[in-house]
PDB file of C-alpha atoms in Angstrom:
ATOM      1  CA  UNK A   1      94.283  98.674 111.965  1.00  0.00           C
ATOM      2  CA  UNK A   2      92.066  96.215 110.132  1.00  0.00           C
ATOM      3  CA  UNK A   3      92.606  95.804 106.422  1.00  0.00           C
ATOM      4  CA  UNK A   4      90.121  95.697 103.596  1.00  0.00           C
ATOM      5  CA  UNK A   5      87.532  92.996 104.185  1.00  0.00           C
ATOM      6  CA  UNK A   6      85.685  91.312 101.359  1.00  0.00           C
ATOM      7  CA  UNK A   7      82.813  88.911 101.806  1.00  0.00           C
ATOM      8  CA  UNK A   8      82.188  86.239 100.904  1.00  0.00           C
ATOM      9  CA  UNK A   9      85.593  84.788 100.011  1.00  0.00           C
ATOM     10  CA  UNK A  10      84.159  82.147  97.706  1.00  0.00           C
ATOM     11  CA  UNK A  11      80.879  81.921  95.871  1.00  0.00           C
ATOM     12  CA  UNK A  12      79.326  79.548  93.362  1.00  0.00           C
ATOM     13  CA  UNK A  13      76.379  80.742  91.307  1.00  0.00           C
ATOM     14  CA  UNK A  14      74.379  79.466  88.377  1.00  0.00           C
ATOM     15  CA  UNK A  15      74.122  81.200  85.008  1.00  0.00           C
ATOM     16  CA  UNK A  16      71.337  83.748  84.985  1.00  0.00           C
ATOM     17  CA  UNK A  17      71.441  84.384  88.709  1.00  0.00           C
ATOM     18  CA  UNK A  18      72.596  87.594  90.291  1.00  0.00           C
ATOM     19  CA  UNK A  19      75.214  88.121  92.965  1.00  0.00           C
ATOM     20  CA  UNK A  20      76.153  90.816  95.461  1.00  0.00           C
ATOM     21  CA  UNK A  21      79.666  91.165  96.821  1.00  0.00           C
ATOM     22  CA  UNK A  22      80.621  93.281  99.804  1.00  0.00           C
ATOM     23  CA  UNK A  23      83.692  95.331 100.646  1.00  0.00           C
ATOM     24  CA  UNK A  24      84.508  97.056 103.917  1.00  0.00           C
ATOM     25  CA  UNK A  25      87.358  99.525 103.445  1.00  0.00           C
ATOM     26  CA  UNK A  26      90.057 100.425 105.907  1.00  0.00           C
ATOM     27  CA  UNK A  27      88.647 102.656 108.602  1.00  0.00           C
ATOM     28  CA  UNK A  28      88.751 106.259 107.489  1.00  0.00           C
ATOM     29  CA  UNK A  29      89.215 105.510 103.811  1.00  0.00           C
ATOM     30  CA  UNK A  30      86.694 107.182 101.558  1.00  0.00           C
ATOM     31  CA  UNK A  31      87.528 105.725  98.148  1.00  0.00           C
ATOM     32  CA  UNK A  32      86.604 102.173  97.146  1.00  0.00           C
ATOM     33  CA  UNK A  33      87.494 100.660  93.795  1.00  0.00           C
ATOM     34  CA  UNK A  34      86.525  97.317  92.322  1.00  0.00           C
ATOM     35  CA  UNK A  35      88.562  95.182  89.969  1.00  0.00           C
ATOM     36  CA  UNK A  36      87.964  91.934  88.125  1.00  0.00           C
ATOM     37  CA  UNK A  37      90.805  89.487  87.601  1.00  0.00           C
ATOM     38  CA  UNK A  38      90.642  86.637  85.111  1.00  0.00           C
ATOM     39  CA  UNK A  39      93.440  84.522  83.646  1.00  0.00           C
ATOM     40  CA  UNK A  40      92.757  85.832  80.172  1.00  0.00           C
ATOM     41  CA  UNK A  41      92.215  89.542  80.797  1.00  0.00           C
ATOM     42  CA  UNK A  42      94.255  90.103  83.930  1.00  0.00           C
ATOM     43  CA  UNK A  43      93.261  92.808  86.397  1.00  0.00           C
ATOM     44  CA  UNK A  44      90.623  95.152  85.028  1.00  0.00           C
ATOM     45  CA  UNK A  45      89.071  98.183  86.636  1.00  0.00           C
ATOM     46  CA  UNK A  46      85.321  98.023  87.197  1.00  0.00           C
ATOM     47  CA  UNK A  47      84.399 101.206  89.023  1.00  0.00           C
ATOM     48  CA  UNK A  48      85.377 103.542  91.803  1.00  0.00           C
ATOM     49  CA  UNK A  49      83.289 105.202  94.474  1.00  0.00           C
ATOM     50  CA  UNK A  50      84.141 108.184  96.595  1.00  0.00           C
ATOM     51  CA  UNK A  51      81.775 109.711  99.121  1.00  0.00           C
ATOM     52  CA  UNK A  52      78.897 107.564  97.860  1.00  0.00           C
ATOM     53  CA  UNK A  53      79.319 108.752  94.267  1.00  0.00           C
ATOM     54  CA  UNK A  54      80.633 106.756  91.351  1.00  0.00           C
ATOM     55  CA  UNK A  55      83.691 108.678  90.143  1.00  0.00           C
ATOM     56  CA  UNK A  56      85.052 106.365  87.481  1.00  0.00           C
ATOM     57  CA  UNK A  57      83.763 103.411  85.532  1.00  0.00           C
ATOM     58  CA  UNK A  58      85.599 100.845  83.480  1.00  0.00           C
ATOM     59  CA  UNK A  59      84.518  99.210  80.267  1.00  0.00           C
ATOM     60  CA  UNK A  60      82.058  96.647  81.583  1.00  0.00           C
ATOM     61  CA  UNK A  61      78.429  96.009  80.629  1.00  0.00           C
ATOM     62  CA  UNK A  62      75.566  97.451  82.616  1.00  0.00           C
ATOM     63  CA  UNK A  63      75.057  94.095  84.337  1.00  0.00           C
ATOM     64  CA  UNK A  64      77.870  95.193  86.617  1.00  0.00           C
ATOM     65  CA  UNK A  65      76.835  97.829  89.119  1.00  0.00           C
ATOM     66  CA  UNK A  66      77.853  99.064  92.510  1.00  0.00           C
ATOM     67  CA  UNK A  67      77.110 101.435  95.295  1.00  0.00           C
ATOM     68  CA  UNK A  68      78.729 102.950  98.336  1.00  0.00           C
ATOM     69  CA  UNK A  69      77.127 103.630 101.656  1.00  0.00           C
ATOM     70  CA  UNK A  70      77.635 106.546 104.010  1.00  0.00           C
ATOM     71  CA  UNK A  71      80.090 104.499 106.100  1.00  0.00           C
ATOM     72  CA  UNK A  72      82.163 103.940 102.921  1.00  0.00           C
ATOM     73  CA  UNK A  73      81.288 100.258 102.716  1.00  0.00           C
ATOM     74  CA  UNK A  74      80.632  99.229  99.155  1.00  0.00           C
ATOM     75  CA  UNK A  75      78.758  96.526  97.318  1.00  0.00           C
ATOM     76  CA  UNK A  76      78.941  95.408  93.765  1.00  0.00           C
ATOM     77  CA  UNK A  77      76.222  93.511  91.971  1.00  0.00           C
ATOM     78  CA  UNK A  78      76.329  91.401  88.866  1.00  0.00           C
ATOM     79  CA  UNK A  79      73.005  90.483  87.313  1.00  0.00           C
ATOM     80  CA  UNK A  80      72.211  87.747  84.815  1.00  0.00           C
ATOM     81  CA  UNK A  81      75.462  85.965  85.450  1.00  0.00           C
ATOM     82  CA  UNK A  82      77.397  84.491  82.551  1.00  0.00           C
ATOM     83  CA  UNK A  83      80.085  81.829  82.618  1.00  0.00           C
ATOM     84  CA  UNK A  84      82.622  84.493  81.677  1.00  0.00           C
ATOM     85  CA  UNK A  85      81.914  86.361  84.891  1.00  0.00           C
ATOM     86  CA  UNK A  86      83.829  83.715  86.789  1.00  0.00           C
ATOM     87  CA  UNK A  87      86.717  85.656  88.267  1.00  0.00           C
ATOM     88  CA  UNK A  88      88.439  86.979  91.339  1.00  0.00           C
ATOM     89  CA  UNK A  89      86.769  90.251  92.304  1.00  0.00           C
ATOM     90  CA  UNK A  90      89.025  92.585  94.223  1.00  0.00           C
ATOM     91  CA  UNK A  91      88.215  95.660  96.208  1.00  0.00           C
ATOM     92  CA  UNK A  92      90.707  98.384  97.058  1.00  0.00           C
ATOM     93  CA  UNK A  93      90.366 101.286  99.457  1.00  0.00           C
ATOM     94  CA  UNK A  94      92.325 104.484  99.715  1.00  0.00           C
ATOM     95  CA  UNK A  95      92.308 108.145 100.547  1.00  0.00           C
ATOM     96  CA  UNK A  96      91.510 109.396 103.939  1.00  0.00           C
ATOM     97  CA  UNK A  97      90.578 113.018 104.319  1.00  0.00           C
ATOM     98  CA  UNK A  98      93.757 114.926 104.927  1.00  0.00           C
ATOM     99  CA  UNK A  99      95.969 112.507 103.044  1.00  0.00           C
ATOM    100  CA  UNK A 100      97.959 113.546 100.039  1.00  0.00           C
ATOM    101  CA  UNK A 101      96.301 112.899  96.720  1.00  0.00           C
ATOM    102  CA  UNK A 102      98.957 110.416  95.644  1.00  0.00           C
ATOM    103  CA  UNK A 103      98.061 107.928  98.312  1.00  0.00           C
ATOM    104  CA  UNK A 104      98.327 104.224  97.692  1.00  0.00           C
ATOM    105  CA  UNK A 105      95.480 101.728  97.481  1.00  0.00           C
ATOM    106  CA  UNK A 106      95.095  98.727  99.757  1.00  0.00           C
ATOM    107  CA  UNK A 107      93.486  95.615  98.394  1.00  0.00           C
ATOM    108  CA  UNK A 108      91.370  92.971 100.026  1.00  0.00           C
ATOM    109  CA  UNK A 109      91.842  89.250  99.499  1.00  0.00           C
ATOM    110  CA  UNK A 110      89.064  89.158  96.965  1.00  0.00           C
ATOM    111  CA  UNK A 111      85.930  87.155  96.335  1.00  0.00           C
ATOM    112  CA  UNK A 112      86.331  84.230  93.992  1.00  0.00           C
ATOM    113  CA  UNK A 113      83.147  83.844  92.002  1.00  0.00           C
ATOM    114  CA  UNK A 114      82.485  80.716  90.006  1.00  0.00           C
ATOM    115  CA  UNK A 115      79.543  80.668  87.621  1.00  0.00           C
ATOM    116  CA  UNK A 116      78.372  77.218  86.566  1.00  0.00           C
TER     117      UNK A 116
ATOM    118  CA  UNK B   1      95.591 100.281  78.070  1.00  0.00           C
ATOM    119  CA  UNK B   2      98.549 100.078  80.408  1.00  0.00           C
ATOM    120  CA  UNK B   3     101.138 102.762  79.786  1.00  0.00           C
ATOM    121  CA  UNK B   4     104.056 100.642  80.918  1.00  0.00           C
ATOM    122  CA  UNK B   5     106.235  97.898  79.491  1.00  0.00           C
ATOM    123  CA  UNK B   6     107.756  95.225  81.706  1.00  0.00           C
ATOM    124  CA  UNK B   7     109.584  91.976  80.969  1.00  0.00           C
ATOM    125  CA  UNK B   8     107.197  89.048  81.360  1.00  0.00           C
ATOM    126  CA  UNK B   9     109.428  87.119  83.723  1.00  0.00           C
ATOM    127  CA  UNK B  10     112.667  87.251  85.692  1.00  0.00           C
ATOM    128  CA  UNK B  11     114.582  84.959  87.992  1.00  0.00           C
ATOM    129  CA  UNK B  12     116.608  86.001  90.997  1.00  0.00           C
ATOM    130  CA  UNK B  13     118.755  83.998  93.410  1.00  0.00           C
ATOM    131  CA  UNK B  14     117.687  84.136  97.010  1.00  0.00           C
ATOM    132  CA  UNK B  15     119.623  86.736  98.964  1.00  0.00           C
ATOM    133  CA  UNK B  16     120.584  88.696  95.872  1.00  0.00           C
ATOM    134  CA  UNK B  17     119.112  91.988  94.764  1.00  0.00           C
ATOM    135  CA  UNK B  18     116.183  91.781  92.366  1.00  0.00           C
ATOM    136  CA  UNK B  19     116.090  94.624  89.856  1.00  0.00           C
ATOM    137  CA  UNK B  20     112.796  94.903  88.022  1.00  0.00           C
ATOM    138  CA  UNK B  21     112.729  97.357  85.100  1.00  0.00           C
ATOM    139  CA  UNK B  22     109.772  99.287  83.790  1.00  0.00           C
ATOM    140  CA  UNK B  23     109.492 101.457  80.728  1.00  0.00           C
ATOM    141  CA  UNK B  24     107.001 104.330  80.763  1.00  0.00           C
ATOM    142  CA  UNK B  25     108.216 106.488  77.914  1.00  0.00           C
ATOM    143  CA  UNK B  26     104.907 108.356  77.529  1.00  0.00           C
ATOM    144  CA  UNK B  27     104.618 109.372  81.173  1.00  0.00           C
ATOM    145  CA  UNK B  28     103.260 112.860  81.682  1.00  0.00           C
ATOM    146  CA  UNK B  29     104.531 115.402  84.152  1.00  0.00           C
ATOM    147  CA  UNK B  30     101.870 114.825  86.770  1.00  0.00           C
ATOM    148  CA  UNK B  31     101.860 111.035  86.667  1.00  0.00           C
ATOM    149  CA  UNK B  32     103.366 109.031  89.477  1.00  0.00           C
ATOM    150  CA  UNK B  33     105.021 105.636  89.178  1.00  0.00           C
ATOM    151  CA  UNK B  34     103.480 102.998  91.452  1.00  0.00           C
ATOM    152  CA  UNK B  35     104.602  99.447  92.091  1.00  0.00           C
ATOM    153  CA  UNK B  36     102.371  96.686  93.357  1.00  0.00           C
ATOM    154  CA  UNK B  37     102.901  92.975  93.619  1.00  0.00           C
ATOM    155  CA  UNK B  38     100.521  90.055  93.726  1.00  0.00           C
ATOM    156  CA  UNK B  39     101.408  86.840  95.413  1.00  0.00           C
ATOM    157  CA  UNK B  40      99.447  83.893  94.081  1.00  0.00           C
ATOM    158  CA  UNK B  41      95.714  84.090  94.825  1.00  0.00           C
ATOM    159  CA  UNK B  42      96.059  87.145  97.046  1.00  0.00           C
ATOM    160  CA  UNK B  43      95.080  90.753  96.462  1.00  0.00           C
ATOM    161  CA  UNK B  44      97.754  93.090  95.088  1.00  0.00           C
ATOM    162  CA  UNK B  45     100.047  94.613  97.675  1.00  0.00           C
ATOM    163  CA  UNK B  46     101.353  98.155  97.486  1.00  0.00           C
ATOM    164  CA  UNK B  47     105.149  98.401  97.438  1.00  0.00           C
ATOM    165  CA  UNK B  48     106.271 101.936  96.691  1.00  0.00           C
ATOM    166  CA  UNK B  49     105.574 104.966  94.534  1.00  0.00           C
ATOM    167  CA  UNK B  50     107.369 108.094  93.368  1.00  0.00           C
ATOM    168  CA  UNK B  51     107.165 111.121  91.121  1.00  0.00           C
ATOM    169  CA  UNK B  52     110.725 111.934  90.133  1.00  0.00           C
ATOM    170  CA  UNK B  53     113.030 111.441  93.074  1.00  0.00           C
ATOM    171  CA  UNK B  54     114.331 108.065  94.120  1.00  0.00           C
ATOM    172  CA  UNK B  55     112.350 106.541  96.937  1.00  0.00           C
ATOM    173  CA  UNK B  56     113.118 103.905  99.548  1.00  0.00           C
ATOM    174  CA  UNK B  57     110.995 102.190 102.146  1.00  0.00           C
ATOM    175  CA  UNK B  58     111.236  99.052 104.215  1.00  0.00           C
ATOM    176  CA  UNK B  59     110.269  96.873 101.275  1.00  0.00           C
ATOM    177  CA  UNK B  60     112.116  98.272  98.302  1.00  0.00           C
ATOM    178  CA  UNK B  61     113.815 101.125  96.491  1.00  0.00           C
ATOM    179  CA  UNK B  62     112.484 102.889  93.427  1.00  0.00           C
ATOM    180  CA  UNK B  63     114.930 104.451  91.012  1.00  0.00           C
ATOM    181  CA  UNK B  64     113.409 106.785  88.417  1.00  0.00           C
ATOM    182  CA  UNK B  65     115.549 108.024  85.549  1.00  0.00           C
ATOM    183  CA  UNK B  66     116.056 111.752  85.188  1.00  0.00           C
ATOM    184  CA  UNK B  67     113.852 111.903  82.083  1.00  0.00           C
ATOM    185  CA  UNK B  68     111.253 109.794  83.949  1.00  0.00           C
ATOM    186  CA  UNK B  69     110.832 107.460  80.999  1.00  0.00           C
ATOM    187  CA  UNK B  70     111.847 104.391  82.935  1.00  0.00           C
ATOM    188  CA  UNK B  71     112.259 103.146  86.456  1.00  0.00           C
ATOM    189  CA  UNK B  72     113.655 100.199  88.375  1.00  0.00           C
ATOM    190  CA  UNK B  73     112.242  98.538  91.441  1.00  0.00           C
ATOM    191  CA  UNK B  74     114.958  97.077  93.634  1.00  0.00           C
ATOM    192  CA  UNK B  75     114.345  94.397  96.240  1.00  0.00           C
ATOM    193  CA  UNK B  76     117.684  94.489  98.021  1.00  0.00           C
ATOM    194  CA  UNK B  77     117.773  90.957  99.417  1.00  0.00           C
ATOM    195  CA  UNK B  78     115.187  88.814  97.685  1.00  0.00           C
ATOM    196  CA  UNK B  79     113.625  85.941  99.604  1.00  0.00           C
ATOM    197  CA  UNK B  80     111.416  83.088  98.446  1.00  0.00           C
ATOM    198  CA  UNK B  81     108.423  85.036  99.758  1.00  0.00           C
ATOM    199  CA  UNK B  82     109.126  87.746  97.191  1.00  0.00           C
ATOM    200  CA  UNK B  83     108.084  85.388  94.405  1.00  0.00           C
ATOM    201  CA  UNK B  84     105.128  87.202  92.847  1.00  0.00           C
ATOM    202  CA  UNK B  85     103.895  89.164  89.854  1.00  0.00           C
ATOM    203  CA  UNK B  86     105.138  92.745  90.037  1.00  0.00           C
ATOM    204  CA  UNK B  87     103.144  95.511  88.404  1.00  0.00           C
ATOM    205  CA  UNK B  88     104.471  98.919  87.417  1.00  0.00           C
ATOM    206  CA  UNK B  89     101.697 101.479  86.999  1.00  0.00           C
ATOM    207  CA  UNK B  90     101.671 105.149  86.097  1.00  0.00           C
ATOM    208  CA  UNK B  91      98.736 107.266  87.103  1.00  0.00           C
ATOM    209  CA  UNK B  92      97.573 110.734  87.964  1.00  0.00           C
ATOM    210  CA  UNK B  93      96.214 110.925  91.499  1.00  0.00           C
ATOM    211  CA  UNK B  94      92.687 112.255  91.231  1.00  0.00           C
ATOM    212  CA  UNK B  95      91.289 115.180  93.132  1.00  0.00           C
ATOM    213  CA  UNK B  96      87.886 113.711  93.966  1.00  0.00           C
ATOM    214  CA  UNK B  97      88.993 110.220  94.682  1.00  0.00           C
ATOM    215  CA  UNK B  98      91.833 108.465  92.965  1.00  0.00           C
ATOM    216  CA  UNK B  99      92.060 107.589  89.318  1.00  0.00           C
ATOM    217  CA  UNK B 100      92.039 103.855  88.731  1.00  0.00           C
ATOM    218  CA  UNK B 101      95.061 101.650  88.693  1.00  0.00           C
ATOM    219  CA  UNK B 102      95.540 100.228  85.206  1.00  0.00           C
ATOM    220  CA  UNK B 103      97.338  96.911  85.517  1.00  0.00           C
ATOM    221  CA  UNK B 104      99.364  95.489  82.676  1.00  0.00           C
ATOM    222  CA  UNK B 105     100.661  91.945  82.614  1.00  0.00           C
ATOM    223  CA  UNK B 106     103.485  92.676  85.039  1.00  0.00           C
ATOM    224  CA  UNK B 107     106.716  90.784  85.614  1.00  0.00           C
ATOM    225  CA  UNK B 108     106.586  87.337  87.158  1.00  0.00           C
ATOM    226  CA  UNK B 109     109.572  87.248  89.531  1.00  0.00           C
ATOM    227  CA  UNK B 110     110.758  83.838  90.642  1.00  0.00           C
ATOM    228  CA  UNK B 111     113.180  83.804  93.545  1.00  0.00           C
ATOM    229  CA  UNK B 112     115.241  80.661  93.457  1.00  0.00           C
ATOM    230  CA  UNK B 113     116.884  79.035  96.460  1.00  0.00           C
TER     231      UNK B 113
END
């Protein structure tokens, strides 16, 4: 079956702009999580959505937001971009109804955002 | 913060077994041990997970000590394509959706021809 799809793969934005990234989870998966990866901070958890509700949130400013749609697709938005927002943004999906709770997460290839 | 300690780097000869250690001395009874790896510029890839029994799949084996304070990921016959950063993560699977994966710095495994 198809894996996790993230679009776009690459993006260049200017400081102060906003950006929206998209994630389509594996068919049947209900949980979508977002992570930011930078050379300095490594992989950091942004937020997690399950059944259209935000279930967990990491330690990021309010400029970072997300949502999940009824088909489990998710978007994340970053407003008022800063140079430090340049990163690889990764989406992971997991948990189909009926699966055990200890299921693994599957990651997409990420969106590489460069803020200039 | 990550609840695990891993060596920053390891080398392994191609064709030999790669044994990657992980210390998780503060693991609680309901936390699982997960292993992921990340090949350069790709998203992390799930490898294996376990609670207390040893586990094996087509990619690797996971050996968890009896006291659960440490574990070892074993790649039985390492190839050049196994060169990656390997992350050991402990987490409690959530009821309403999963709890997040907290990534540490991982172990950079270099498989050498």
